[in-house]
Amino acid sequence: MKTVFLGAWIIAAAMPAYSQDSTETQNHFTVSGYVESYYVQDFHKTENHTLPGFIYNHNRTNEVNLNLAMLRGNYNTDRLRANISLAAGTYMNANYAAEPGVLKNIYEANAGIKIAKNHNLWLDAGIMPSHIGFESAIGKDNWALTRSLVAENTPYFESGAKLGYTSSNDKWYVSAMYLNGWQRIQRFDGNSTPAFGTQITFKPTSAVTLNYSTFIGSDKPDSLRQMRYYHNIYGIFQVSEKWGITAGFDIGSEQKQKGSSSYNTWYVPVLIARFSVSPKVNIAARGEYYHDQKGVIITSGTENGFQTYGFSMNCDYAISSRVMWRIEARNLTSKDAIFNGASDKLSRNKTYLTTAITFTLN
């Protein structure tokens, strides 16, 4: 860990020094950072201080901890671009556990080239943010403090190559991807099946964003290959100066077994409403339902599988342009008893309170 962050600070220090060689180079480099610390009060305490395994952000309970600390270097010209972000925190520990060695601390590392002189057509390759969903691990960019169940259980990152086109009026974005798998930096041994993704984003006005993303691939060894097909649909609507609504619906299917024509299906609707009390204060409420009866993504080991409703409400206060304080109450209610409860008994409900402070360096 020390080696990773020593390298990150060397990059940050070297960029300005190197940029002194020319004004042009200096203008192309930027360095930014993000830090988010948090505390979760779990009203049904567990000995291991950890929320259920399908929660990857803010997952340590009854202790002050670090969700994400990230340092990012960016290079951007008319024809070339590159990004590298090194990170640490409980989010990285939980979500990158399957990656080997130093890859566990690479939040983003990619480079791109513009391949058409008169059109905004780019080819990017490396470790990139996921093309699925409207939430990211960078908390300040999300309306709710914690991530929705669908965000936590779809890729936050992906590795591969992407061909993306933005229209001249910036209303349309279309991309196609060749990927190493479902949230994989390094494809695991025994899997030779490439995955593919697509994304179409339409912004008819500055107040409306419509998105449709897909994924096709297998996340299992070739001997057990089960093809997965996933559809991510959402819209973001700024209804008025103070009110905003985000609505999403995801649905996926996976073969029951290799070569089968039968599929297990799961789906997830989510709705978030946000009200801006003032330029510094925002309130948001979220309702969601995750239906994965066959345990394709979230395994519960119960008769009805994972069928869980969620509701949360949060309040954000911008202390300054760089610092935000957030607090959120959240309840998850499942059809079966899957959560740790009092006296080591399982419960159908999980209620917890989360507070966080974010700091942005740019």
mmCIF file of C-alpha atoms in Angstrom:
data_model
loop_
_atom_site.group_PDB
_atom_site.id
_atom_site.type_symbol
_atom_site.label_atom_id
_atom_site.label_comp_id
_atom_site.label_asym_id
_atom_site.label_seq_id
_atom_site.Cartn_x
_atom_site.Cartn_y
_atom_site.Cartn_z
ATOM 1 C CA MET A 1 0.000 0.000 0.000
ATOM 2 C CA LYS A 2 2.779 2.414 0.889
ATOM 3 C CA THR A 3 4.463 1.658 -2.425
ATOM 4 C CA VAL A 4 1.275 2.390 -4.353
ATOM 5 C CA PHE A 5 0.728 5.783 -2.771
ATOM 6 C CA LEU A 6 4.406 6.712 -2.929
ATOM 7 C CA GLY A 7 4.157 6.105 -6.661
ATOM 8 C CA ALA A 8 0.986 8.183 -6.839
ATOM 9 C CA TRP A 9 2.587 11.173 -5.149
ATOM 10 C CA ILE A 10 5.655 10.855 -7.388
ATOM 11 C CA ILE A 11 3.328 11.090 -10.387
ATOM 12 C CA ALA A 12 1.630 14.142 -8.915
ATOM 13 C CA ALA A 13 4.951 15.823 -8.207
ATOM 14 C CA ALA A 14 6.470 14.936 -11.544
ATOM 15 C CA MET A 15 3.627 16.249 -13.680
ATOM 16 C CA PRO A 16 4.075 19.928 -12.836
ATOM 17 C CA ALA A 17 7.869 19.588 -13.033
ATOM 18 C CA TYR A 18 7.706 17.935 -16.426
ATOM 19 C CA SER A 19 5.145 20.444 -17.655
ATOM 20 C CA GLN A 20 7.591 23.297 -17.139
ATOM 21 C CA ASP A 21 9.331 22.180 -20.321
ATOM 22 C CA SER A 22 6.650 23.940 -22.354
ATOM 23 C CA THR A 23 3.493 25.936 -21.789
ATOM 24 C CA GLU A 24 1.604 23.652 -24.161
ATOM 25 C CA THR A 25 2.439 20.521 -22.156
ATOM 26 C CA GLN A 26 1.636 22.251 -18.878
ATOM 27 C CA ASN A 27 -1.882 23.060 -20.024
ATOM 28 C CA HIS A 28 -2.560 19.428 -20.913
ATOM 29 C CA PHE A 29 -1.797 17.923 -17.481
ATOM 30 C CA THR A 30 -4.150 18.035 -14.513
ATOM 31 C CA VAL A 31 -3.967 16.389 -11.110
ATOM 32 C CA SER A 32 -6.980 15.801 -8.889
ATOM 33 C CA GLY A 33 -7.885 13.833 -5.796
ATOM 34 C CA TYR A 34 -10.813 12.629 -3.747
ATOM 35 C CA VAL A 35 -11.163 11.454 -0.143
ATOM 36 C CA GLU A 36 -14.281 10.098 1.562
ATOM 37 C CA SER A 37 -14.353 9.013 5.193
ATOM 38 C CA TYR A 38 -17.446 7.555 6.848
ATOM 39 C CA TYR A 39 -19.125 6.003 9.857
ATOM 40 C CA VAL A 40 -21.947 3.421 9.756
ATOM 41 C CA GLN A 41 -24.161 2.804 12.776
ATOM 42 C CA ASP A 42 -25.598 -0.683 12.349
ATOM 43 C CA PHE A 43 -28.548 -1.149 14.685
ATOM 44 C CA HIS A 44 -27.998 -4.934 14.574
ATOM 45 C CA LYS A 45 -24.308 -5.129 15.378
ATOM 46 C CA THR A 46 -22.135 -7.945 14.021
ATOM 47 C CA GLU A 47 -18.860 -9.202 15.427
ATOM 48 C CA ASN A 48 -16.983 -8.708 12.154
ATOM 49 C CA HIS A 49 -18.158 -5.077 11.703
ATOM 50 C CA THR A 50 -19.171 -5.741 8.109
ATOM 51 C CA LEU A 51 -22.385 -5.196 6.183
ATOM 52 C CA PRO A 52 -23.714 -8.045 3.977
ATOM 53 C CA GLY A 53 -21.416 -9.171 1.169
ATOM 54 C CA PHE A 54 -23.483 -7.528 -1.568
ATOM 55 C CA ILE A 55 -22.622 -4.072 -0.150
ATOM 56 C CA TYR A 56 -19.220 -2.783 -1.327
ATOM 57 C CA ASN A 57 -19.290 0.911 -0.395
ATOM 58 C CA HIS A 58 -19.328 2.067 3.256
ATOM 59 C CA ASN A 59 -19.399 -1.574 4.309
ATOM 60 C CA ARG A 60 -17.572 -1.398 7.643
ATOM 61 C CA THR A 61 -19.837 -0.779 10.628
ATOM 62 C CA ASN A 62 -19.530 0.901 14.020
ATOM 63 C CA GLU A 63 -16.109 2.333 13.268
ATOM 64 C CA VAL A 64 -14.700 5.398 11.534
ATOM 65 C CA ASN A 65 -13.138 4.329 8.259
ATOM 66 C CA LEU A 66 -12.049 5.390 4.784
ATOM 67 C CA ASN A 67 -14.300 4.439 1.877
ATOM 68 C CA LEU A 68 -12.167 5.832 -0.936
ATOM 69 C CA ALA A 69 -8.999 7.911 -1.239
ATOM 70 C CA MET A 70 -7.910 8.522 -4.809
ATOM 71 C CA LEU A 71 -5.211 10.465 -6.641
ATOM 72 C CA ARG A 72 -5.726 11.011 -10.362
ATOM 73 C CA GLY A 73 -3.476 12.221 -13.155
ATOM 74 C CA ASN A 74 -5.002 13.258 -16.477
ATOM 75 C CA TYR A 75 -3.478 14.151 -19.847
ATOM 76 C CA ASN A 76 -5.714 15.604 -22.556
ATOM 77 C CA THR A 77 -5.121 17.084 -26.020
ATOM 78 C CA ASP A 78 -7.224 17.365 -29.151
ATOM 79 C CA ARG A 79 -6.095 13.927 -30.335
ATOM 80 C CA LEU A 80 -4.741 12.103 -27.273
ATOM 81 C CA ARG A 81 -5.921 11.455 -23.709
ATOM 82 C CA ALA A 82 -4.847 9.321 -20.752
ATOM 83 C CA ASN A 83 -5.939 8.791 -17.164
ATOM 84 C CA ILE A 84 -4.413 7.028 -14.199
ATOM 85 C CA SER A 85 -6.000 6.840 -10.743
ATOM 86 C CA LEU A 86 -4.536 5.024 -7.752
ATOM 87 C CA ALA A 87 -6.815 4.419 -4.782
ATOM 88 C CA ALA A 88 -7.252 2.795 -1.374
ATOM 89 C CA GLY A 89 -10.065 2.327 1.120
ATOM 90 C CA THR A 90 -12.674 -0.199 2.180
ATOM 91 C CA TYR A 91 -14.402 0.113 -1.207
ATOM 92 C CA MET A 92 -11.210 -0.946 -2.964
ATOM 93 C CA ASN A 93 -10.658 -3.794 -0.498
ATOM 94 C CA ALA A 94 -14.158 -5.168 -1.075
ATOM 95 C CA ASN A 95 -14.670 -4.569 -4.787
ATOM 96 C CA TYR A 96 -11.181 -5.415 -6.082
ATOM 97 C CA ALA A 97 -10.660 -8.517 -3.929
ATOM 98 C CA ALA A 98 -10.567 -10.786 -6.991
ATOM 99 C CA GLU A 99 -7.757 -8.844 -8.678
ATOM 100 C CA PRO A 100 -4.096 -9.842 -8.129
ATOM 101 C CA GLY A 101 -1.316 -7.761 -6.598
ATOM 102 C CA VAL A 102 -1.060 -4.065 -7.373
ATOM 103 C CA LEU A 103 -4.161 -4.234 -9.613
ATOM 104 C CA LYS A 104 -6.172 -4.081 -6.389
ATOM 105 C CA ASN A 105 -5.291 -0.378 -6.114
ATOM 106 C CA ILE A 106 -5.828 0.773 -9.697
ATOM 107 C CA TYR A 107 -9.090 2.679 -9.887
ATOM 108 C CA GLU A 108 -8.546 3.715 -13.495
ATOM 109 C CA ALA A 109 -5.741 3.457 -16.073
ATOM 110 C CA ASN A 110 -6.457 4.029 -19.729
ATOM 111 C CA ALA A 111 -5.325 5.855 -22.850
ATOM 112 C CA GLY A 112 -7.194 6.973 -25.937
ATOM 113 C CA ILE A 113 -6.659 8.366 -29.409
ATOM 114 C CA LYS A 114 -9.032 10.317 -31.630
ATOM 115 C CA ILE A 115 -9.225 8.332 -34.858
ATOM 116 C CA ALA A 116 -11.294 10.685 -37.033
ATOM 117 C CA LYS A 117 -10.049 14.172 -37.843
ATOM 118 C CA ASN A 118 -13.452 15.779 -38.352
ATOM 119 C CA HIS A 119 -15.563 13.672 -35.981
ATOM 120 C CA ASN A 120 -15.503 13.076 -32.227
ATOM 121 C CA LEU A 121 -14.625 9.379 -32.545
ATOM 122 C CA TRP A 122 -12.246 7.915 -29.944
ATOM 123 C CA LEU A 123 -10.617 4.559 -29.313
ATOM 124 C CA ASP A 124 -9.774 4.011 -25.620
ATOM 125 C CA ALA A 125 -8.153 0.999 -23.977
ATOM 126 C CA GLY A 126 -7.269 -0.022 -20.427
ATOM 127 C CA ILE A 127 -9.122 -0.001 -17.123
ATOM 128 C CA MET A 128 -12.141 2.266 -17.441
ATOM 129 C CA PRO A 129 -15.254 3.260 -15.493
ATOM 130 C CA SER A 130 -18.178 0.951 -16.222
ATOM 131 C CA HIS A 131 -20.614 1.839 -18.984
ATOM 132 C CA ILE A 132 -23.450 0.416 -16.875
ATOM 133 C CA GLY A 133 -25.425 2.522 -14.404
ATOM 134 C CA PHE A 134 -25.779 6.122 -13.254
ATOM 135 C CA GLU A 135 -23.754 5.803 -10.018
ATOM 136 C CA SER A 136 -20.017 5.624 -9.355
ATOM 137 C CA ALA A 137 -17.791 4.953 -6.352
ATOM 138 C CA ILE A 138 -17.063 8.704 -6.093
ATOM 139 C CA GLY A 139 -19.730 9.601 -3.564
ATOM 140 C CA LYS A 140 -19.975 13.329 -4.224
ATOM 141 C CA ASP A 141 -21.189 12.631 -7.775
ATOM 142 C CA ASN A 142 -24.205 10.614 -6.587
ATOM 143 C CA TRP A 143 -27.521 11.931 -5.292
ATOM 144 C CA ALA A 144 -27.625 9.373 -2.459
ATOM 145 C CA LEU A 145 -24.847 8.777 0.061
ATOM 146 C CA THR A 146 -24.836 4.976 -0.256
ATOM 147 C CA ARG A 147 -25.072 3.185 -3.564
ATOM 148 C CA SER A 148 -28.242 1.472 -4.759
ATOM 149 C CA LEU A 149 -28.400 -2.325 -4.735
ATOM 150 C CA VAL A 150 -28.233 -2.393 -8.534
ATOM 151 C CA ALA A 151 -25.106 -0.205 -8.566
ATOM 152 C CA GLU A 152 -23.386 -2.380 -5.954
ATOM 153 C CA ASN A 153 -24.070 -5.520 -7.975
ATOM 154 C CA THR A 154 -23.173 -4.371 -11.472
ATOM 155 C CA PRO A 155 -19.673 -3.430 -12.633
ATOM 156 C CA TYR A 156 -18.083 -0.258 -11.281
ATOM 157 C CA PHE A 157 -15.104 -0.749 -13.618
ATOM 158 C CA GLU A 158 -14.198 -2.730 -16.716
ATOM 159 C CA SER A 159 -11.086 -3.589 -18.682
ATOM 160 C CA GLY A 160 -10.813 -3.718 -22.443
ATOM 161 C CA ALA A 161 -11.158 -1.473 -25.485
ATOM 162 C CA LYS A 162 -13.912 1.006 -26.303
ATOM 163 C CA LEU A 163 -14.881 2.779 -29.520
ATOM 164 C CA GLY A 164 -16.996 5.828 -28.688
ATOM 165 C CA TYR A 165 -18.652 8.537 -30.772
ATOM 166 C CA THR A 166 -20.166 11.843 -29.628
ATOM 167 C CA SER A 167 -22.335 13.797 -32.057
ATOM 168 C CA SER A 168 -21.379 17.325 -33.042
ATOM 169 C CA ASN A 169 -24.279 18.777 -31.015
ATOM 170 C CA ASP A 170 -23.310 16.655 -27.948
ATOM 171 C CA LYS A 171 -26.822 15.167 -27.770
ATOM 172 C CA TRP A 172 -25.854 11.613 -28.729
ATOM 173 C CA TYR A 173 -23.145 9.302 -27.420
ATOM 174 C CA VAL A 174 -22.713 5.785 -28.844
ATOM 175 C CA SER A 175 -20.046 3.240 -27.902
ATOM 176 C CA ALA A 176 -19.123 -0.414 -28.312
ATOM 177 C CA MET A 177 -16.732 -2.331 -26.064
ATOM 178 C CA TYR A 178 -14.587 -5.464 -26.069
ATOM 179 C CA LEU A 179 -14.208 -6.473 -22.410
ATOM 180 C CA ASN A 180 -12.329 -8.962 -20.249
ATOM 181 C CA GLY A 181 -15.511 -9.841 -18.359
ATOM 182 C CA TRP A 182 -18.097 -8.683 -15.864
ATOM 183 C CA GLN A 183 -16.071 -6.278 -13.703
ATOM 184 C CA ARG A 184 -12.724 -7.912 -14.415
ATOM 185 C CA ILE A 185 -9.343 -6.290 -14.868
ATOM 186 C CA GLN A 186 -7.608 -9.599 -15.443
ATOM 187 C CA ARG A 187 -9.557 -12.472 -16.991
ATOM 188 C CA PHE A 188 -9.420 -15.456 -14.666
ATOM 189 C CA ASP A 189 -7.807 -18.751 -15.624
ATOM 190 C CA GLY A 190 -10.012 -21.102 -17.621
ATOM 191 C CA ASN A 191 -12.067 -18.363 -19.261
ATOM 192 C CA SER A 192 -11.320 -17.567 -22.910
ATOM 193 C CA THR A 193 -14.701 -16.023 -23.694
ATOM 194 C CA PRO A 194 -14.589 -12.318 -24.540
ATOM 195 C CA ALA A 195 -17.396 -10.070 -23.359
ATOM 196 C CA PHE A 196 -19.015 -7.192 -25.207
ATOM 197 C CA GLY A 197 -20.863 -4.061 -24.209
ATOM 198 C CA THR A 198 -22.766 -1.239 -25.856
ATOM 199 C CA GLN A 199 -24.033 2.144 -24.702
ATOM 200 C CA ILE A 200 -26.380 4.732 -26.184
ATOM 201 C CA THR A 201 -26.923 8.044 -24.371
ATOM 202 C CA PHE A 202 -29.298 10.740 -25.580
ATOM 203 C CA LYS A 203 -29.516 14.242 -24.096
ATOM 204 C CA PRO A 204 -32.351 16.049 -25.890
ATOM 205 C CA THR A 205 -32.000 19.018 -23.507
ATOM 206 C CA SER A 206 -29.667 20.000 -20.681
ATOM 207 C CA ALA A 207 -32.349 18.789 -18.228
ATOM 208 C CA VAL A 208 -32.816 15.258 -19.612
ATOM 209 C CA THR A 209 -30.440 12.289 -19.953
ATOM 210 C CA LEU A 210 -31.624 8.949 -21.351
ATOM 211 C CA ASN A 211 -29.351 5.886 -21.383
ATOM 212 C CA TYR A 212 -29.425 2.283 -22.574
ATOM 213 C CA SER A 213 -26.427 0.003 -21.925
ATOM 214 C CA THR A 214 -25.916 -3.714 -22.531
ATOM 215 C CA PHE A 215 -23.500 -6.496 -21.594
ATOM 216 C CA ILE A 216 -23.015 -9.901 -23.236
ATOM 217 C CA GLY A 217 -20.529 -12.467 -21.948
ATOM 218 C CA SER A 218 -19.732 -15.215 -19.485
ATOM 219 C CA ASP A 219 -18.242 -14.828 -16.024
ATOM 220 C CA LYS A 220 -17.419 -18.521 -15.607
ATOM 221 C CA PRO A 221 -14.722 -20.920 -16.875
ATOM 222 C CA ASP A 222 -15.221 -22.330 -20.371
ATOM 223 C CA SER A 223 -16.098 -25.736 -18.907
ATOM 224 C CA LEU A 224 -19.104 -24.174 -17.152
ATOM 225 C CA ARG A 225 -19.789 -21.359 -19.617
ATOM 226 C CA GLN A 226 -23.154 -19.715 -18.997
ATOM 227 C CA MET A 227 -23.861 -16.726 -21.224
ATOM 228 C CA ARG A 228 -25.122 -13.597 -19.477
ATOM 229 C CA TYR A 229 -27.210 -10.890 -21.138
ATOM 230 C CA TYR A 230 -27.797 -7.638 -19.295
ATOM 231 C CA HIS A 231 -29.799 -4.481 -20.043
ATOM 232 C CA ASN A 232 -29.413 -1.208 -18.134
ATOM 233 C CA ILE A 233 -31.967 1.548 -18.749
ATOM 234 C CA TYR A 234 -32.230 4.864 -16.916
ATOM 235 C CA GLY A 235 -33.328 8.460 -17.238
ATOM 236 C CA ILE A 236 -32.222 11.547 -15.306
ATOM 237 C CA PHE A 237 -34.682 14.433 -15.314
ATOM 238 C CA GLN A 238 -34.158 17.893 -13.845
ATOM 239 C CA VAL A 239 -37.858 18.650 -13.525
ATOM 240 C CA SER A 240 -37.350 22.161 -12.163
ATOM 241 C CA GLU A 241 -34.632 24.266 -10.592
ATOM 242 C CA LYS A 242 -35.145 22.476 -7.286
ATOM 243 C CA TRP A 243 -36.508 19.019 -8.205
ATOM 244 C CA GLY A 244 -34.694 16.180 -9.933
ATOM 245 C CA ILE A 245 -35.723 12.558 -10.604
ATOM 246 C CA THR A 246 -33.654 9.531 -11.620
ATOM 247 C CA ALA A 247 -35.480 6.382 -12.698
ATOM 248 C CA GLY A 248 -33.813 3.139 -13.676
ATOM 249 C CA PHE A 249 -34.705 -0.410 -14.624
ATOM 250 C CA ASP A 250 -32.186 -3.211 -15.087
ATOM 251 C CA ILE A 251 -32.888 -6.745 -16.237
ATOM 252 C CA GLY A 252 -30.502 -9.626 -16.806
ATOM 253 C CA SER A 253 -30.635 -13.278 -17.791
ATOM 254 C CA GLU A 254 -28.093 -16.097 -17.618
ATOM 255 C CA GLN A 255 -28.157 -19.628 -18.951
ATOM 256 C CA LYS A 256 -29.131 -22.184 -16.312
ATOM 257 C CA GLN A 257 -26.268 -24.342 -17.508
ATOM 258 C CA LYS A 258 -23.821 -24.546 -20.395
ATOM 259 C CA GLY A 259 -25.588 -24.841 -23.743
ATOM 260 C CA SER A 260 -29.029 -24.504 -22.163
ATOM 261 C CA SER A 261 -31.911 -22.685 -23.850
ATOM 262 C CA SER A 262 -33.398 -21.929 -20.414
ATOM 263 C CA TYR A 263 -32.417 -18.856 -18.435
ATOM 264 C CA ASN A 264 -32.510 -17.489 -14.912
ATOM 265 C CA THR A 265 -33.678 -13.871 -14.871
ATOM 266 C CA TRP A 266 -33.303 -11.043 -12.367
ATOM 267 C CA TYR A 267 -34.517 -7.443 -12.471
ATOM 268 C CA VAL A 268 -34.085 -4.236 -10.471
ATOM 269 C CA PRO A 269 -36.192 -1.048 -10.570
ATOM 270 C CA VAL A 270 -34.928 2.063 -8.721
ATOM 271 C CA LEU A 271 -36.271 5.583 -8.257
ATOM 272 C CA ILE A 272 -34.478 8.571 -6.684
ATOM 273 C CA ALA A 273 -35.990 12.013 -6.087
ATOM 274 C CA ARG A 274 -33.834 14.965 -5.040
ATOM 275 C CA PHE A 275 -34.891 18.368 -3.723
ATOM 276 C CA SER A 276 -32.471 21.295 -3.556
ATOM 277 C CA VAL A 277 -33.339 23.273 -0.444
ATOM 278 C CA SER A 278 -30.613 25.788 -1.273
ATOM 279 C CA PRO A 279 -27.381 25.849 -3.295
ATOM 280 C CA LYS A 280 -25.671 24.192 -0.317
ATOM 281 C CA VAL A 281 -28.353 21.774 0.940
ATOM 282 C CA ASN A 282 -29.892 18.820 -0.921
ATOM 283 C CA ILE A 283 -32.310 16.131 0.255
ATOM 284 C CA ALA A 284 -32.828 12.853 -1.618
ATOM 285 C CA ALA A 285 -35.063 9.814 -1.165
ATOM 286 C CA ARG A 286 -34.575 6.446 -2.875
ATOM 287 C CA GLY A 287 -36.839 3.444 -3.368
ATOM 288 C CA GLU A 288 -35.614 0.197 -4.929
ATOM 289 C CA TYR A 289 -36.391 -3.487 -5.348
ATOM 290 C CA TYR A 290 -33.935 -6.268 -6.213
ATOM 291 C CA HIS A 291 -35.450 -9.516 -7.497
ATOM 292 C CA ASP A 292 -32.937 -12.330 -7.938
ATOM 293 C CA GLN A 293 -34.905 -15.410 -6.983
ATOM 294 C CA LYS A 294 -32.387 -17.869 -8.439
ATOM 295 C CA GLY A 295 -29.327 -16.187 -6.930
ATOM 296 C CA VAL A 296 -27.522 -15.380 -10.178
ATOM 297 C CA ILE A 297 -25.877 -12.249 -8.763
ATOM 298 C CA ILE A 298 -26.724 -12.301 -5.034
ATOM 299 C CA THR A 299 -26.898 -15.702 -3.374
ATOM 300 C CA SER A 300 -29.029 -15.891 -0.232
ATOM 301 C CA GLY A 301 -29.362 -19.655 0.149
ATOM 302 C CA THR A 302 -33.026 -19.254 1.050
ATOM 303 C CA GLU A 303 -36.249 -20.583 -0.456
ATOM 304 C CA ASN A 304 -37.227 -17.355 -2.179
ATOM 305 C CA GLY A 305 -33.740 -16.248 -3.102
ATOM 306 C CA PHE A 306 -32.818 -12.579 -2.902
ATOM 307 C CA GLN A 307 -35.991 -10.496 -3.083
ATOM 308 C CA THR A 308 -35.304 -7.273 -1.233
ATOM 309 C CA TYR A 309 -36.891 -3.837 -0.976
ATOM 310 C CA GLY A 310 -34.842 -0.802 -0.010
ATOM 311 C CA PHE A 311 -35.644 2.714 1.107
ATOM 312 C CA SER A 312 -33.248 5.492 2.070
ATOM 313 C CA MET A 313 -33.257 9.211 2.745
ATOM 314 C CA ASN A 314 -30.218 11.449 2.896
ATOM 315 C CA CYS A 315 -29.281 15.067 3.455
ATOM 316 C CA ASP A 316 -26.160 16.733 2.031
ATOM 317 C CA TYR A 317 -24.560 19.978 3.143
ATOM 318 C CA ALA A 318 -21.819 21.609 1.083
ATOM 319 C CA ILE A 319 -19.510 23.098 3.694
ATOM 320 C CA SER A 320 -17.402 24.579 0.902
ATOM 321 C CA SER A 321 -16.748 23.990 -2.781
ATOM 322 C CA ARG A 322 -14.397 21.147 -1.791
ATOM 323 C CA VAL A 323 -15.994 19.650 1.315
ATOM 324 C CA MET A 324 -19.399 17.998 1.730
ATOM 325 C CA TRP A 325 -21.033 16.464 4.811
ATOM 326 C CA ARG A 326 -23.675 13.783 4.248
ATOM 327 C CA ILE A 327 -25.990 11.683 6.398
ATOM 328 C CA GLU A 328 -28.370 8.905 5.368
ATOM 329 C CA ALA A 329 -30.832 6.500 6.969
ATOM 330 C CA ARG A 330 -31.438 3.240 5.106
ATOM 331 C CA ASN A 331 -33.660 0.192 5.505
ATOM 332 C CA LEU A 332 -33.500 -3.077 3.565
ATOM 333 C CA THR A 333 -36.380 -5.560 3.866
ATOM 334 C CA SER A 334 -36.089 -9.053 2.383
ATOM 335 C CA LYS A 335 -38.723 -11.713 1.722
ATOM 336 C CA ASP A 336 -36.622 -14.201 3.709
ATOM 337 C CA ALA A 337 -34.557 -13.762 6.859
ATOM 338 C CA ILE A 338 -31.091 -13.107 5.435
ATOM 339 C CA PHE A 339 -29.661 -10.350 7.652
ATOM 340 C CA ASN A 340 -27.824 -10.745 10.923
ATOM 341 C CA GLY A 341 -30.194 -9.779 13.729
ATOM 342 C CA ALA A 342 -30.217 -9.576 17.504
ATOM 343 C CA SER A 343 -28.916 -12.533 19.522
ATOM 344 C CA ASP A 344 -27.321 -14.054 16.395
ATOM 345 C CA LYS A 345 -30.757 -14.646 14.867
ATOM 346 C CA LEU A 346 -31.469 -13.900 11.232
ATOM 347 C CA SER A 347 -33.806 -11.046 10.427
ATOM 348 C CA ARG A 348 -35.776 -9.893 7.376
ATOM 349 C CA ASN A 349 -34.727 -6.283 8.026
ATOM 350 C CA LYS A 350 -31.485 -4.346 8.066
ATOM 351 C CA THR A 351 -31.529 -0.723 9.252
ATOM 352 C CA TYR A 352 -28.459 1.461 9.490
ATOM 353 C CA LEU A 353 -27.350 5.072 9.572
ATOM 354 C CA THR A 354 -24.385 6.335 7.526
ATOM 355 C CA THR A 355 -22.555 9.641 7.672
ATOM 356 C CA ALA A 356 -19.678 10.720 5.467
ATOM 357 C CA ILE A 357 -17.389 13.643 4.719
ATOM 358 C CA THR A 358 -16.011 14.088 1.223
ATOM 359 C CA PHE A 359 -13.051 16.214 0.133
ATOM 360 C CA THR A 360 -12.251 17.071 -3.466
ATOM 361 C CA LEU A 361 -8.894 18.249 -4.769
ATOM 362 C CA ASN A 362 -8.807 19.689 -8.283
#
